[in-house]
CSV table of C-alpha atoms in Angstrom, one decimal:
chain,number,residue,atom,x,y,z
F,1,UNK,CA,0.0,0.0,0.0
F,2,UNK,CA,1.8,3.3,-1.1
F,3,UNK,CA,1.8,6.6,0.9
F,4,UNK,CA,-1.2,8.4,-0.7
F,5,UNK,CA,-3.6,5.9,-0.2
F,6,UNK,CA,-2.8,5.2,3.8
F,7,UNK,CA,-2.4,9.4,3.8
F,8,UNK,CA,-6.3,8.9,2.4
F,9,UNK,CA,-7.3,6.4,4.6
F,10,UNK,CA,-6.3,8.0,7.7
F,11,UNK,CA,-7.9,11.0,6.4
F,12,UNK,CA,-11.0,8.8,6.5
F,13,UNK,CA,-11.1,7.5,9.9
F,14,UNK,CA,-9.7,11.0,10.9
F,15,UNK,CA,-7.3,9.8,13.5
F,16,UNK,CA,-3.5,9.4,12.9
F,17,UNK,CA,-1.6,6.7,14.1
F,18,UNK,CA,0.0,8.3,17.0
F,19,UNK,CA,-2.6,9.4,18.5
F,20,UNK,CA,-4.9,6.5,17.8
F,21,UNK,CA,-2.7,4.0,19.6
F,22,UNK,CA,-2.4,6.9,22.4
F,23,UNK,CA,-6.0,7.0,22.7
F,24,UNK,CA,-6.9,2.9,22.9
F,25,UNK,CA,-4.0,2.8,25.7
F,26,UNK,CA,-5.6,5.0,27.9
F,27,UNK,CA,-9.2,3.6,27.4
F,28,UNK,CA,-7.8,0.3,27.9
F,29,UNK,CA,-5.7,1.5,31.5
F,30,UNK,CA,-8.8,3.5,32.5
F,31,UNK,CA,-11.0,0.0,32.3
F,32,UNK,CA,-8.9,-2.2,32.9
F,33,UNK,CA,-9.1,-2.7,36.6
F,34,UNK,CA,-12.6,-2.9,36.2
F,35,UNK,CA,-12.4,-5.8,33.7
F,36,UNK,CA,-9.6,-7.9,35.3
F,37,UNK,CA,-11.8,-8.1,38.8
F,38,UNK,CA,-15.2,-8.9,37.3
F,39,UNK,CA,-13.2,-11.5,35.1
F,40,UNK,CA,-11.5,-12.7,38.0
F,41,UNK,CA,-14.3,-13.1,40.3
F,42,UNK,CA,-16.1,-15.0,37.3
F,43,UNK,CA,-13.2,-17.5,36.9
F,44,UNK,CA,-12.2,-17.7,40.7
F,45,UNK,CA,-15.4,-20.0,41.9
F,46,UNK,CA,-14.8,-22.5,39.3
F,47,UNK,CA,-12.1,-22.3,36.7
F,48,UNK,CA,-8.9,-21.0,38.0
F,49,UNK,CA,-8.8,-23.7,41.2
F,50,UNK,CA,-9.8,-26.4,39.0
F,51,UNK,CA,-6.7,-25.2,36.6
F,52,UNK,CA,-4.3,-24.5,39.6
F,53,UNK,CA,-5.0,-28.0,41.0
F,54,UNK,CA,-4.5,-29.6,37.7
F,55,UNK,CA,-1.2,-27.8,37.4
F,56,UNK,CA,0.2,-29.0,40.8
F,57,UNK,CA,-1.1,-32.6,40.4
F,58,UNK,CA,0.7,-32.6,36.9
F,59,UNK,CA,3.9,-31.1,38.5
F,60,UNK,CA,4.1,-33.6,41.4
F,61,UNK,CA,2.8,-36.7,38.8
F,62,UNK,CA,5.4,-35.8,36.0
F,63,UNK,CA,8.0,-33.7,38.0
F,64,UNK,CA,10.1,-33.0,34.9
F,65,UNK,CA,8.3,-34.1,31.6
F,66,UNK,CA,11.5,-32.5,29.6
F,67,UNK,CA,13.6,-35.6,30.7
F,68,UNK,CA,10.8,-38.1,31.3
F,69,UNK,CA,8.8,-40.8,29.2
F,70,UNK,CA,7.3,-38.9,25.8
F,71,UNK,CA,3.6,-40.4,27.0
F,72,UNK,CA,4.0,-38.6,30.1
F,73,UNK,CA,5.0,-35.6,28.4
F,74,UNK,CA,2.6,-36.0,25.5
F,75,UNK,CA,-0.6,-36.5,28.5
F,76,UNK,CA,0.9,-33.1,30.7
F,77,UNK,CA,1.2,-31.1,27.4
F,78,UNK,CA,-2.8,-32.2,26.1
F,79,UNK,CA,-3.9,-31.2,29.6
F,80,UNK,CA,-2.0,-27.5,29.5
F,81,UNK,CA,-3.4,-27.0,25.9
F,82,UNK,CA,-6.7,-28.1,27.1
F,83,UNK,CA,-6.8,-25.9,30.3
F,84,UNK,CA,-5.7,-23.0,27.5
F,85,UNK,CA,-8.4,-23.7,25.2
F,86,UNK,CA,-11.3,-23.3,28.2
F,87,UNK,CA,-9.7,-20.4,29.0
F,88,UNK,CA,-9.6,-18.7,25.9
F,89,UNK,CA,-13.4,-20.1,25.0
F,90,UNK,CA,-14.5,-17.8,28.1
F,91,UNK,CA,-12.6,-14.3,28.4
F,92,UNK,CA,-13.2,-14.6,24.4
F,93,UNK,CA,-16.4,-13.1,25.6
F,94,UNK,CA,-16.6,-12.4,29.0
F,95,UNK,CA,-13.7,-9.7,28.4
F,96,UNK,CA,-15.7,-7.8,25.7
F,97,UNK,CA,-18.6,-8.0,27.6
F,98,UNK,CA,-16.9,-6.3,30.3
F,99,UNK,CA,-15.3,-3.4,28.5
F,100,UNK,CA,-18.7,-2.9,26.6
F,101,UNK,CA,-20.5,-3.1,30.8
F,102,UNK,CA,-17.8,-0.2,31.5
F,103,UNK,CA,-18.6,2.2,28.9
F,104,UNK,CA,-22.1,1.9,29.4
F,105,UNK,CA,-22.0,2.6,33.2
F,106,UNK,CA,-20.1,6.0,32.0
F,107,UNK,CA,-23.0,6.8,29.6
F,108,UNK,CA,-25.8,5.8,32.7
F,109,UNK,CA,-26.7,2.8,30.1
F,110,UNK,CA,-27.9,-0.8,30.8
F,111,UNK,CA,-26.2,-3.5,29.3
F,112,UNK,CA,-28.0,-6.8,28.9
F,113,UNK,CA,-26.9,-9.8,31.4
F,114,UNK,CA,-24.0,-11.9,30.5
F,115,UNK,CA,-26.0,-14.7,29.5
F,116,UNK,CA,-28.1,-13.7,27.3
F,117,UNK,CA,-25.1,-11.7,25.7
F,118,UNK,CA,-23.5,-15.5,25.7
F,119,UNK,CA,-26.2,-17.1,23.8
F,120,UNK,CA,-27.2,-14.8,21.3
F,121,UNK,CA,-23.5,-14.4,20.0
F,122,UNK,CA,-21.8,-18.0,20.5
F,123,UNK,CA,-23.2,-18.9,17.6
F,124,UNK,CA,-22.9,-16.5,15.4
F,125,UNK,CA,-19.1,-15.6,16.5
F,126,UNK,CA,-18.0,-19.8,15.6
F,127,UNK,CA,-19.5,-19.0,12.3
F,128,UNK,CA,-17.5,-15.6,11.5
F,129,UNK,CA,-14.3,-17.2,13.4
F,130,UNK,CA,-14.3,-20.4,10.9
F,131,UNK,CA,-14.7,-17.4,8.0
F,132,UNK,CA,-12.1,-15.3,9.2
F,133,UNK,CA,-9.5,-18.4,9.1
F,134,UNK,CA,-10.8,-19.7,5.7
F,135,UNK,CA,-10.3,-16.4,4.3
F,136,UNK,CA,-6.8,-15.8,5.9
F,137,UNK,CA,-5.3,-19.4,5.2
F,138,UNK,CA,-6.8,-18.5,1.7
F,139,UNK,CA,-4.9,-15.2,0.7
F,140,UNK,CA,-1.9,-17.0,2.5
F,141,UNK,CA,-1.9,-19.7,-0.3
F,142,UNK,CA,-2.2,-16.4,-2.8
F,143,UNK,CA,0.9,-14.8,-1.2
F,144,UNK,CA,2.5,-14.2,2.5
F,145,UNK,CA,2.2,-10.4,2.6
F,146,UNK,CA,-1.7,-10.1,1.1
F,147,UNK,CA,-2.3,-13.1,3.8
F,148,UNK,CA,-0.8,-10.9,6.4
F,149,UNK,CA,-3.0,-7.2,5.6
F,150,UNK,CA,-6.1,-9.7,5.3
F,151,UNK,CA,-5.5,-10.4,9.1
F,152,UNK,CA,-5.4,-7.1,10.1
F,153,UNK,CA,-8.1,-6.3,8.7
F,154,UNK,CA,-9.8,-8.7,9.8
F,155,UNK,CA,-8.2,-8.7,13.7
F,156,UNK,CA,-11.8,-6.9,15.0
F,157,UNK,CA,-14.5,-9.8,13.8
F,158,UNK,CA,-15.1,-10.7,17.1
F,159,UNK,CA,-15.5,-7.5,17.7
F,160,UNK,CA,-17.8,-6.6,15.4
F,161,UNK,CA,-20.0,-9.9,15.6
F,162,UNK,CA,-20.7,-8.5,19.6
F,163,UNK,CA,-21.0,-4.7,18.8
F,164,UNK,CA,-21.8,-3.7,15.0
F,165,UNK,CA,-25.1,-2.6,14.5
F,166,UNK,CA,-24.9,-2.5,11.3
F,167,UNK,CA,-23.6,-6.3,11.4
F,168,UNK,CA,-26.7,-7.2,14.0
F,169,UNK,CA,-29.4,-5.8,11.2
F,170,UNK,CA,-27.4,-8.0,8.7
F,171,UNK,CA,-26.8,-5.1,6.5
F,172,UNK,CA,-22.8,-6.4,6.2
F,173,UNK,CA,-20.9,-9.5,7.4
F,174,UNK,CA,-18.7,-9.1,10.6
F,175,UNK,CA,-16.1,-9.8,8.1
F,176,UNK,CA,-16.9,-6.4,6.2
F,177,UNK,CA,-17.3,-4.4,9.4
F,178,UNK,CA,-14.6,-5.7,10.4
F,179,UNK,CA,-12.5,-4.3,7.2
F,180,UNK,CA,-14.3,-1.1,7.5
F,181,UNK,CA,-13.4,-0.4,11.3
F,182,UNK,CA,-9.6,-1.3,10.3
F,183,UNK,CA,-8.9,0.8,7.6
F,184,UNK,CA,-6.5,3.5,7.6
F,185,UNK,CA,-5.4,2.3,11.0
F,186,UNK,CA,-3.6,-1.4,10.0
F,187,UNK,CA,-0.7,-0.2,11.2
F,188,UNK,CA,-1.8,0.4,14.4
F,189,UNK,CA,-3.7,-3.1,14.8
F,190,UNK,CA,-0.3,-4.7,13.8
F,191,UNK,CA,2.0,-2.7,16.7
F,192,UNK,CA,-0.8,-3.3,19.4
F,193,UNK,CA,-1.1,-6.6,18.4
F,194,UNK,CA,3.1,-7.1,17.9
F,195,UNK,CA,2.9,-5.4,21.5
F,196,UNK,CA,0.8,-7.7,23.2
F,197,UNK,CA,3.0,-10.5,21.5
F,198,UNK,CA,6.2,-9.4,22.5
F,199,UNK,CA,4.5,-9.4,26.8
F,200,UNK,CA,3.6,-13.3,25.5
F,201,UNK,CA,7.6,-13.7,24.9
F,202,UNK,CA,8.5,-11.8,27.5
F,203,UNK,CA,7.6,-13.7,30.0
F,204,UNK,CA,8.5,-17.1,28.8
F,205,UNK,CA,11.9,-17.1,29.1
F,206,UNK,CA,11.8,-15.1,32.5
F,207,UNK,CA,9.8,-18.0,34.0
F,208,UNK,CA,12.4,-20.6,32.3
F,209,UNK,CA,15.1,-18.4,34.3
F,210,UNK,CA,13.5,-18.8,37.4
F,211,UNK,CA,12.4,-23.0,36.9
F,212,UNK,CA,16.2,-22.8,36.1
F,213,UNK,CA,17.3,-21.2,39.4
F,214,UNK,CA,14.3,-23.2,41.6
F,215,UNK,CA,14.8,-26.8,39.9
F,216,UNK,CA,15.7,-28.8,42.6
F,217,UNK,CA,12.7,-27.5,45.3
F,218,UNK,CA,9.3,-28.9,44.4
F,219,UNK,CA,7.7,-25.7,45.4
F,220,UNK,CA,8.4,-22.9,44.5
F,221,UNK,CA,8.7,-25.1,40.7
F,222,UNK,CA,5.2,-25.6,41.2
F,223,UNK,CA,4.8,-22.4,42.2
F,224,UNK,CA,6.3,-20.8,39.0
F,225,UNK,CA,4.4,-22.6,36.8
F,226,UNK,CA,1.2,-21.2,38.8
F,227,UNK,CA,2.6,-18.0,37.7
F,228,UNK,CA,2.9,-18.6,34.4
F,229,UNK,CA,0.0,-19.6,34.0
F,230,UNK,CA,-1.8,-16.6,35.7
F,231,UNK,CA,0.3,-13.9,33.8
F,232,UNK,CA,-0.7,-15.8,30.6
F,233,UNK,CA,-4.1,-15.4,31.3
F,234,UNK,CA,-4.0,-12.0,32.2
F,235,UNK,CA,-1.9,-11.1,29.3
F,236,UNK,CA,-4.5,-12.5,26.7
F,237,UNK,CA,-7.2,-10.1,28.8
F,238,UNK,CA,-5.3,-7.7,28.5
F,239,UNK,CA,-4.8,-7.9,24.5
F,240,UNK,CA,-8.8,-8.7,24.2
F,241,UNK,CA,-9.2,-5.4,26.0
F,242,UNK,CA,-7.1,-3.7,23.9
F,243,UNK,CA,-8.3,-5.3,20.5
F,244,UNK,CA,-12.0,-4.1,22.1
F,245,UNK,CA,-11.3,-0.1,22.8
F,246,UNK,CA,-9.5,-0.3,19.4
F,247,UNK,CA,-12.8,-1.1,18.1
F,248,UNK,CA,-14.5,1.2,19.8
F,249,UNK,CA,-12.4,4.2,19.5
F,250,UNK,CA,-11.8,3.3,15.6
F,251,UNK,CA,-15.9,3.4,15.7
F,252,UNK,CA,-16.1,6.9,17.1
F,253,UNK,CA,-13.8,8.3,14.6
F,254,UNK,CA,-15.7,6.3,11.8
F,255,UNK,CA,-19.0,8.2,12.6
């Protein structure tokens, strides 16, 4: 894409790229404690115990998988990707709902229940999801780089399939609202998500340095990996609250 036509873009969505990523930060910052405790206090009853205790009773089973037999290894790393997988099922919505709660209580607006929020988008958000990744693994094939803007511009379908109203009188796919939020601003959607990436790899070897310096107490071992799975969790909150103001604030300056 040459210069004119992201100059003309932006002139579009009438927000430039500094301040646009300047913006979404401090949305994000001003909701996020907010979203982290009523996401918290929705996992804490059932989820996070249930993935603490399976982390520990892994740990003490297999002690050290990296050495051990492969079926031991191959069982502990199904039942990490597993407890991942739940996770990311849930704060897939419960985190937009959240960030969409907050900016309704600042406008004095209701927002409906969680549940019904649930049901009436599951669906609908599978169906957009499996689209998005068709479409994407498609214009990969084509070439790497057309594969790669196609994801950007696609990076707000969930997004879109919760909020659009234009999407929810099915007068454009989540796909095209998607596109339409993005443009001018891919840029922007790839630092914030090459930011959110980079916390993701961050923290990985950091952990490895402290399983390193702890490996012979069963512990505080245990205890790291309890860590990493927390800050793992609240790292991918954290990027689905950014990826929702991003939305919203590309929104208002679409108007």
């Amino acid at each position: 894409m040459n210069a004119s036509k992201e100059i003309s873009m932006n002139s579009r969505t009438k927000i430039s790229l500094i301040s646009g990523i300047r913006q979404i930060f401090q949305e994000s910052f001003k909701c996020l404690p907010f979203v982290f405790k009523k996401t918290t206090l929705n996992f804490a009853s059932i989820w996070f115990p249930l993935a603490i205790l399976c982390i520990v009773t892994m740990k003490m089973q297999f002690p050290d998988t990296s050495s051990g037999a492969p079926i031991e290894a191959y069982i502990t790393q199904i039942l990490k990707m597993g407890l991942n997988l739940i996770g990311h099922c849930f704060i897939i919505f419960i985190v937009p709902y959240y960030v969409f709660v907050f900016l309704n209580k600042k406008k004095n607006k209701s927002t409906v229940n969680f549940w019904d929020f649930l049901s009436e988008n599951m669906f609908p958000l599978v169906v957009n999801h499996i689209k998005t990744t068709f479409t994407i693994i498609c214009f990969i094939l084509l070439l790497i780089i057309p594969g790669i803007i196609k994801a950007l511009q696609l990076a707000l379908v969930t997004q879109a399939t919760f909020f659009d109203e234009d999407y929810k009188n099915d007068k454009i796919s989540a796909l095209k609202a998607s596109k339409q939020t993005t443009k001018g601003f891919l840029t922007g959607i790839l630092l914030l998500i090459g930011f959110t990436l980079t916390l993701h790899l961050i923290s990985k070897p950091l952990f490895s340095i402290l399983k390193i310096v702890f490996s012979e107490q069963m512990i505080p071992v245990v205890f790291i990996d309890v860590a990493v799975f927390l800050t793992t969790f609240y790292i991918s909150c954290f990027s689905l609250i950014l990826m929702t103001q991003t939305y919203f604030v590309l929104k208002q300056y679409n108007q």
